[in-house]
Every structure is written in structure tokens, then in C-alpha cells.
GROMACS .gro file of C-alpha atoms in nm:
model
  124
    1UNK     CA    1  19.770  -6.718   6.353
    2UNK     CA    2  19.513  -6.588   6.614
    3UNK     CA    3  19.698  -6.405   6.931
    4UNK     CA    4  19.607  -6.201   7.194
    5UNK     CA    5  19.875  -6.006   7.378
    6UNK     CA    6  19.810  -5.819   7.678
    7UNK     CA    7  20.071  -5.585   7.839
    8UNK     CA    8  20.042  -5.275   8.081
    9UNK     CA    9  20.027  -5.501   8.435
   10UNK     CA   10  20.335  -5.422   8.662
   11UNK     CA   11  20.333  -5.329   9.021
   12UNK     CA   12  20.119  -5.045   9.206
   13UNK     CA   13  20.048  -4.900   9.535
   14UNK     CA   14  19.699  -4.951   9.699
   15UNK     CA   15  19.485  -4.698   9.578
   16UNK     CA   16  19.661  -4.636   9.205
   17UNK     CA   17  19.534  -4.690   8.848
   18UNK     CA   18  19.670  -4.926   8.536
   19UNK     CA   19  19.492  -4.974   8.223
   20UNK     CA   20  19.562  -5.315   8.031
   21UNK     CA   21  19.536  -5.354   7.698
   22UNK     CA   22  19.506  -5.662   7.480
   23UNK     CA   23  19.565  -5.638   7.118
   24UNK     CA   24  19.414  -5.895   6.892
   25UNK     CA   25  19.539  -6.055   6.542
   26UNK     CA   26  19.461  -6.312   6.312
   27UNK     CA   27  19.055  -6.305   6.368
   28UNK     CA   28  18.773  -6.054   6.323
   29UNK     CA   29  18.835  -5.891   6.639
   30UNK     CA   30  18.443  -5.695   6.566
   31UNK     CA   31  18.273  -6.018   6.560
   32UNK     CA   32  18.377  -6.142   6.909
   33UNK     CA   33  18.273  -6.100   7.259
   34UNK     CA   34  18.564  -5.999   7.468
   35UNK     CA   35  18.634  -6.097   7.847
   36UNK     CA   36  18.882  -6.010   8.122
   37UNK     CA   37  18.983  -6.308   8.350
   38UNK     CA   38  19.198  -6.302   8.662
   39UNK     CA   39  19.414  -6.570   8.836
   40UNK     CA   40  19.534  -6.449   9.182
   41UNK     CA   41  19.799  -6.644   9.341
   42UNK     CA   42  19.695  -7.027   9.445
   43UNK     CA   43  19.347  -6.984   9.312
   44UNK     CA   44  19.118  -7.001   9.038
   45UNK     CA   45  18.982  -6.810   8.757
   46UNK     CA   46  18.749  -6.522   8.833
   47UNK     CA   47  18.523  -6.373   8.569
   48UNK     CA   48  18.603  -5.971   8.615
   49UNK     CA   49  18.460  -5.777   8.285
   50UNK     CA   50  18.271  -5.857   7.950
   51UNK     CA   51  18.217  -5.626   7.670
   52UNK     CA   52  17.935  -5.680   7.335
   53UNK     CA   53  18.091  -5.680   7.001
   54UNK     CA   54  17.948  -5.327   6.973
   55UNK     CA   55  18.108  -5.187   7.315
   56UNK     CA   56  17.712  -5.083   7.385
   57UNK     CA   57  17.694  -5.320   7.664
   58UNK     CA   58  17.938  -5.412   7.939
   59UNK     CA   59  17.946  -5.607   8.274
   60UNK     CA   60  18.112  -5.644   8.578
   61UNK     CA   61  18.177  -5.869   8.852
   62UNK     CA   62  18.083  -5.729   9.192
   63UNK     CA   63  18.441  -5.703   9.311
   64UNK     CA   64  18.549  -5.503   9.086
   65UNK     CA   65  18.201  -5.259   8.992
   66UNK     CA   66  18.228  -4.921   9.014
   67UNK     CA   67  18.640  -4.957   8.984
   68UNK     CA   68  18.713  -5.096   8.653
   69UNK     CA   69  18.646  -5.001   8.321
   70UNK     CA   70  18.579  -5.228   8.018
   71UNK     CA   71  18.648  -5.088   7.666
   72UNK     CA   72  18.706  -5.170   7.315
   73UNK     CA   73  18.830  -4.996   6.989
   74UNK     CA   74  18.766  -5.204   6.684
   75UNK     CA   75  19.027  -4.990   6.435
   76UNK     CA   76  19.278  -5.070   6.700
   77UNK     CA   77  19.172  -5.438   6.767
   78UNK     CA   78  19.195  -5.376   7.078
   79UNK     CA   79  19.034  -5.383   7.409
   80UNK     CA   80  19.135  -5.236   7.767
   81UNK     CA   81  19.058  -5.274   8.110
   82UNK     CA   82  19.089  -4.906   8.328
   83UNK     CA   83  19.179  -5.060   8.686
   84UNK     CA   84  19.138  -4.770   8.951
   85UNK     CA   85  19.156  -4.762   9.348
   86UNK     CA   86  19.296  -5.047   9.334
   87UNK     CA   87  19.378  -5.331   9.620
   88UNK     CA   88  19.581  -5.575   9.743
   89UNK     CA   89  19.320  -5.849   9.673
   90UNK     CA   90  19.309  -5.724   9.299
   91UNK     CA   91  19.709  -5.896   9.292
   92UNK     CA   92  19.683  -6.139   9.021
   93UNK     CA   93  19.814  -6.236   8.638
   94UNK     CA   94  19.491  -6.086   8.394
   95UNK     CA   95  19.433  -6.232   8.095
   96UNK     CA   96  19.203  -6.154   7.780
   97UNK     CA   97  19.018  -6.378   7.590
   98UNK     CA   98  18.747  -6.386   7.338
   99UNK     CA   99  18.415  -6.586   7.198
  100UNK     CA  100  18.211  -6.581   6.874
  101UNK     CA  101  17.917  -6.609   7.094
  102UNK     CA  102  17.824  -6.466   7.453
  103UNK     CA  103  17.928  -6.706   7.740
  104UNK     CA  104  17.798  -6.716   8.070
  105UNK     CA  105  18.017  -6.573   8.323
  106UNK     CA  106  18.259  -6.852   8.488
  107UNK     CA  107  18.201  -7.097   8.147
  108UNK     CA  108  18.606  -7.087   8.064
  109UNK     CA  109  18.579  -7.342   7.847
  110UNK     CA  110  18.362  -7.171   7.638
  111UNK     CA  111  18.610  -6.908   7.522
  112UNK     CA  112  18.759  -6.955   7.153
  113UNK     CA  113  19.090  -6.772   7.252
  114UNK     CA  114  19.324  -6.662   7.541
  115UNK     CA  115  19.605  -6.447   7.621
  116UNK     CA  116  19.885  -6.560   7.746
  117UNK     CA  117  19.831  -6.296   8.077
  118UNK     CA  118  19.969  -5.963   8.212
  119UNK     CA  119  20.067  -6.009   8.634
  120UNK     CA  120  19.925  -5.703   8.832
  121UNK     CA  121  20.070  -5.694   9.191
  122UNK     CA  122  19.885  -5.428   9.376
  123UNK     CA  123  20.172  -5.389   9.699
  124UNK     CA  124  20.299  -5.093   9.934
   0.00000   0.00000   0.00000
């Protein structure tokens, strides 16, 4: 049974750090291309990170360059996302999700798997 369960989200004051983490089962977590997607409230999806199978190559939507932090670790099956300085506008439910091949940024249906999402509320 293929899963991927994220955890770490909670609430946070402007300015603070979380790290998510999504751990991955029932697939070959090396052969996949991993993504982190965000939902904030009453909106749609927005593309935030992608990773290479290798962890050699990562990217970043603009919003969030320079302030998160993609990463992977294949004996754990797992990959993270390191949120600093974060803000208010970064309030929304994060989910992982993976593909055997590379998908353009923003082509959701593309994905072969999703988590089931982690809410990050970023509130003084």
C-alpha cells in the first residue's frame, strides 16, 4: 500500500522555523521525484519545492526562495521541507507528493501520489 505521511506543521509566530517531513512506504521512494504543495485557506494549489531523485538538484517557487529548504534522505524514505522566517501568507495545509517522472511545476495531475497534508498556521 503506497502512503505518504507528513507531520511536523502546527502553529508559529511570524518570523519562526518548522521543518516537515513526509515519510514514504510501499514504493521505491529513490526512483521518484518528490514535490511540496500548499493549499492556503479558500485557494488553490501552489507549487512551493521540487527535489531530483538524487537530491543534486532542487527548486523553488519565488515566494518561498531563499526561505525554505528542500531535502531528501533515501535510507529514511523520507523527504523534508526547512520553513524559516516565516509569514502569515505562508498559513496553509502542505502536502507531499511524488512522480516517476519530472512534472512541470503547477501539472497536479501529473503526480502518482499524495499526502494526505500537514496545516501550518503562521499567527501572532
Amino acid at each position: 500500500q503506497v502512503q505518504l505521511v507528513e507531520s511536523g506543521g502546527g502553529l508559529v509566530q511570524p518570523g519562526g522555523s518548522l521543518t516537515l517531513s513526509c515519510v514514504a512506504s510501499g514504493f521505491t521512494f529513490s526512483t521518484y521525484f518528490m514535490y511540496w504543495v500548499r493549499q492556503a485557506p479558500g485557494k488553490g494549489l501552489e507549487w512551493v519545492a521540487f527535489i531530483t531523485r538524487s537530491g543534486e538538484i532542487t527548486y523553488y517557487a519565488d515566494s518561498v526562495k531563499g526561505r525554505f529548504t528542500i531535502s531528501r534522505d533515501s535510507a529514511k524514505n523520507t523527504v523534508y521541507l526547512q520553513m524559516n522566517s516565516l509569514k502569515p501568507e505562508d498559513t496553509a495545509v502542505y502536502y507531499c507528493a511524488a512522480s516517476i517522472v519530472e512534472i512541470p511545476r503547477s501539472a497536479y495531475s501529473g503526480y502518482n501520489y499524495w499526502g494526505q497534508g500537514t496545516q501550518v498556521t503562521v499567527s501572532s
